[in-house]
Amino acid sequence: MRLLRSTDLALRVLMRLAVVVDAMPTTRQVAADMDVPYTHAAKVVAELQHLGLVHARRGRGGGLALTERGRTASVGAVVRTFEGDGDVVDCEGATQGTPPCPLRSACRLRGALRGAQEAFYAALDPVTIAEIVDEPTGPLLLGISRRPGLD
């Protein structure tokens, strides 16, 4: 299973903000730190803010901060939110222009893949954002900042 770019970035943003103590980096700074386009980072940050995981303050002295809810958020819940509830494979032809699979009525693969997907989420559910930035990850995240004053 491969995560969407937005899911990967959401997790990295949450991890980055979890280790920032004295500063509030801007979305532009986080995008630069993560080496992603600003527009992509802005969309992800907006969704994280909507979920209550990140607090964003505009203007001078503004920036991003991880909320307590964000710190204790389940990695599995974040991944589910960004990935959606869809199946790993598109058996029904839900994607525009894709015909339904002719095996869908008697195929056992779809169930096996659904079980694997649920096992994947179950493994991530008990893990929190705070836990994934423990040593040695936290110090490494602090070291990737390109802006003085964030580390």
PDB file of C-alpha atoms in Angstrom, residues 7-79:
ATOM      1  CA  THR A   7      -1.198  11.820   3.722  1.00  0.00           C
ATOM      2  CA  ASP A   8       2.581  11.605   3.816  1.00  0.00           C
ATOM      3  CA  LEU A   9       2.883  15.381   4.048  1.00  0.00           C
ATOM      4  CA  ALA A  10       0.206  15.623   6.749  1.00  0.00           C
ATOM      5  CA  LEU A  11       2.121  13.173   8.927  1.00  0.00           C
ATOM      6  CA  ARG A  12       5.423  14.968   8.317  1.00  0.00           C
ATOM      7  CA  VAL A  13       3.875  18.368   9.117  1.00  0.00           C
ATOM      8  CA  LEU A  14       2.413  17.013  12.353  1.00  0.00           C
ATOM      9  CA  MET A  15       5.760  15.463  13.272  1.00  0.00           C
ATOM     10  CA  ARG A  16       7.616  18.695  12.475  1.00  0.00           C
ATOM     11  CA  LEU A  17       5.244  20.772  14.575  1.00  0.00           C
ATOM     12  CA  ALA A  18       5.437  18.269  17.434  1.00  0.00           C
ATOM     13  CA  VAL A  19       9.115  19.073  17.967  1.00  0.00           C
ATOM     14  CA  VAL A  20       8.929  22.860  17.559  1.00  0.00           C
ATOM     15  CA  VAL A  21       8.818  24.362  21.043  1.00  0.00           C
ATOM     16  CA  ASP A  22       9.706  28.055  20.993  1.00  0.00           C
ATOM     17  CA  ALA A  23       8.716  29.104  17.476  1.00  0.00           C
ATOM     18  CA  MET A  24       5.694  28.969  15.233  1.00  0.00           C
ATOM     19  CA  PRO A  25       6.857  28.194  11.699  1.00  0.00           C
ATOM     20  CA  THR A  26       4.738  29.446   8.817  1.00  0.00           C
ATOM     21  CA  THR A  27       3.224  27.185   6.202  1.00  0.00           C
ATOM     22  CA  ARG A  28       5.804  28.521   3.749  1.00  0.00           C
ATOM     23  CA  GLN A  29       8.645  27.571   6.124  1.00  0.00           C
ATOM     24  CA  VAL A  30       7.232  24.099   6.705  1.00  0.00           C
ATOM     25  CA  ALA A  31       6.872  23.621   2.935  1.00  0.00           C
ATOM     26  CA  ALA A  32      10.520  24.609   2.483  1.00  0.00           C
ATOM     27  CA  ASP A  33      11.609  22.300   5.323  1.00  0.00           C
ATOM     28  CA  MET A  34       9.734  19.405   3.732  1.00  0.00           C
ATOM     29  CA  ASP A  35      10.817  20.354   0.203  1.00  0.00           C
ATOM     30  CA  VAL A  36       7.250  20.415  -1.151  1.00  0.00           C
ATOM     31  CA  PRO A  37       5.333  23.066  -3.098  1.00  0.00           C
ATOM     32  CA  TYR A  38       3.769  25.742  -0.902  1.00  0.00           C
ATOM     33  CA  THR A  39       0.325  25.241  -2.459  1.00  0.00           C
ATOM     34  CA  HIS A  40       0.349  21.548  -1.577  1.00  0.00           C
ATOM     35  CA  ALA A  41       1.464  22.281   1.990  1.00  0.00           C
ATOM     36  CA  ALA A  42      -1.204  24.980   2.347  1.00  0.00           C
ATOM     37  CA  LYS A  43      -3.977  22.540   1.389  1.00  0.00           C
ATOM     38  CA  VAL A  44      -2.719  19.944   3.857  1.00  0.00           C
ATOM     39  CA  VAL A  45      -2.313  22.508   6.656  1.00  0.00           C
ATOM     40  CA  ALA A  46      -5.847  23.780   6.005  1.00  0.00           C
ATOM     41  CA  GLU A  47      -7.203  20.251   6.398  1.00  0.00           C
ATOM     42  CA  LEU A  48      -5.161  19.670   9.568  1.00  0.00           C
ATOM     43  CA  GLN A  49      -6.512  22.940  10.943  1.00  0.00           C
ATOM     44  CA  HIS A  50     -10.069  21.923  10.024  1.00  0.00           C
ATOM     45  CA  LEU A  51      -9.531  18.650  11.929  1.00  0.00           C
ATOM     46  CA  GLY A  52      -8.370  20.591  14.998  1.00  0.00           C
ATOM     47  CA  LEU A  53      -4.873  19.104  14.897  1.00  0.00           C
ATOM     48  CA  VAL A  54      -3.067  22.333  14.006  1.00  0.00           C
ATOM     49  CA  HIS A  55      -3.639  25.921  15.082  1.00  0.00           C
ATOM     50  CA  ALA A  56      -2.774  28.567  12.491  1.00  0.00           C
ATOM     51  CA  ARG A  57      -2.384  32.230  13.370  1.00  0.00           C
ATOM     52  CA  ARG A  58      -2.074  34.856  10.650  1.00  0.00           C
ATOM     53  CA  GLY A  59      -0.018  38.016  10.589  1.00  0.00           C
ATOM     54  CA  ARG A  60       3.121  39.162  12.294  1.00  0.00           C
ATOM     55  CA  GLY A  61       4.144  36.709  14.967  1.00  0.00           C
ATOM     56  CA  GLY A  62       1.803  34.131  13.485  1.00  0.00           C
ATOM     57  CA  GLY A  63       2.491  30.637  12.303  1.00  0.00           C
ATOM     58  CA  LEU A  64       1.552  27.050  12.951  1.00  0.00           C
ATOM     59  CA  ALA A  65       1.345  25.158  16.218  1.00  0.00           C
ATOM     60  CA  LEU A  66       0.320  21.631  17.043  1.00  0.00           C
ATOM     61  CA  THR A  67      -2.765  21.446  19.254  1.00  0.00           C
ATOM     62  CA  GLU A  68      -3.022  19.012  22.159  1.00  0.00           C
ATOM     63  CA  ARG A  69      -5.453  17.037  20.022  1.00  0.00           C
ATOM     64  CA  GLY A  70      -2.793  16.926  17.312  1.00  0.00           C
ATOM     65  CA  ARG A  71      -0.139  15.743  19.752  1.00  0.00           C
ATOM     66  CA  THR A  72      -2.306  12.848  20.940  1.00  0.00           C
ATOM     67  CA  ALA A  73      -3.831  12.060  17.543  1.00  0.00           C
ATOM     68  CA  SER A  74      -3.683   8.486  16.364  1.00  0.00           C
ATOM     69  CA  VAL A  75      -1.492   8.008  13.304  1.00  0.00           C
ATOM     70  CA  GLY A  76      -4.080   5.508  12.051  1.00  0.00           C
ATOM     71  CA  ALA A  77      -6.877   8.076  12.354  1.00  0.00           C
ATOM     72  CA  VAL A  78      -4.862  10.697  10.462  1.00  0.00           C
ATOM     73  CA  VAL A  79      -4.046   8.217   7.693  1.00  0.00           C
TER      74      VAL A  79
END
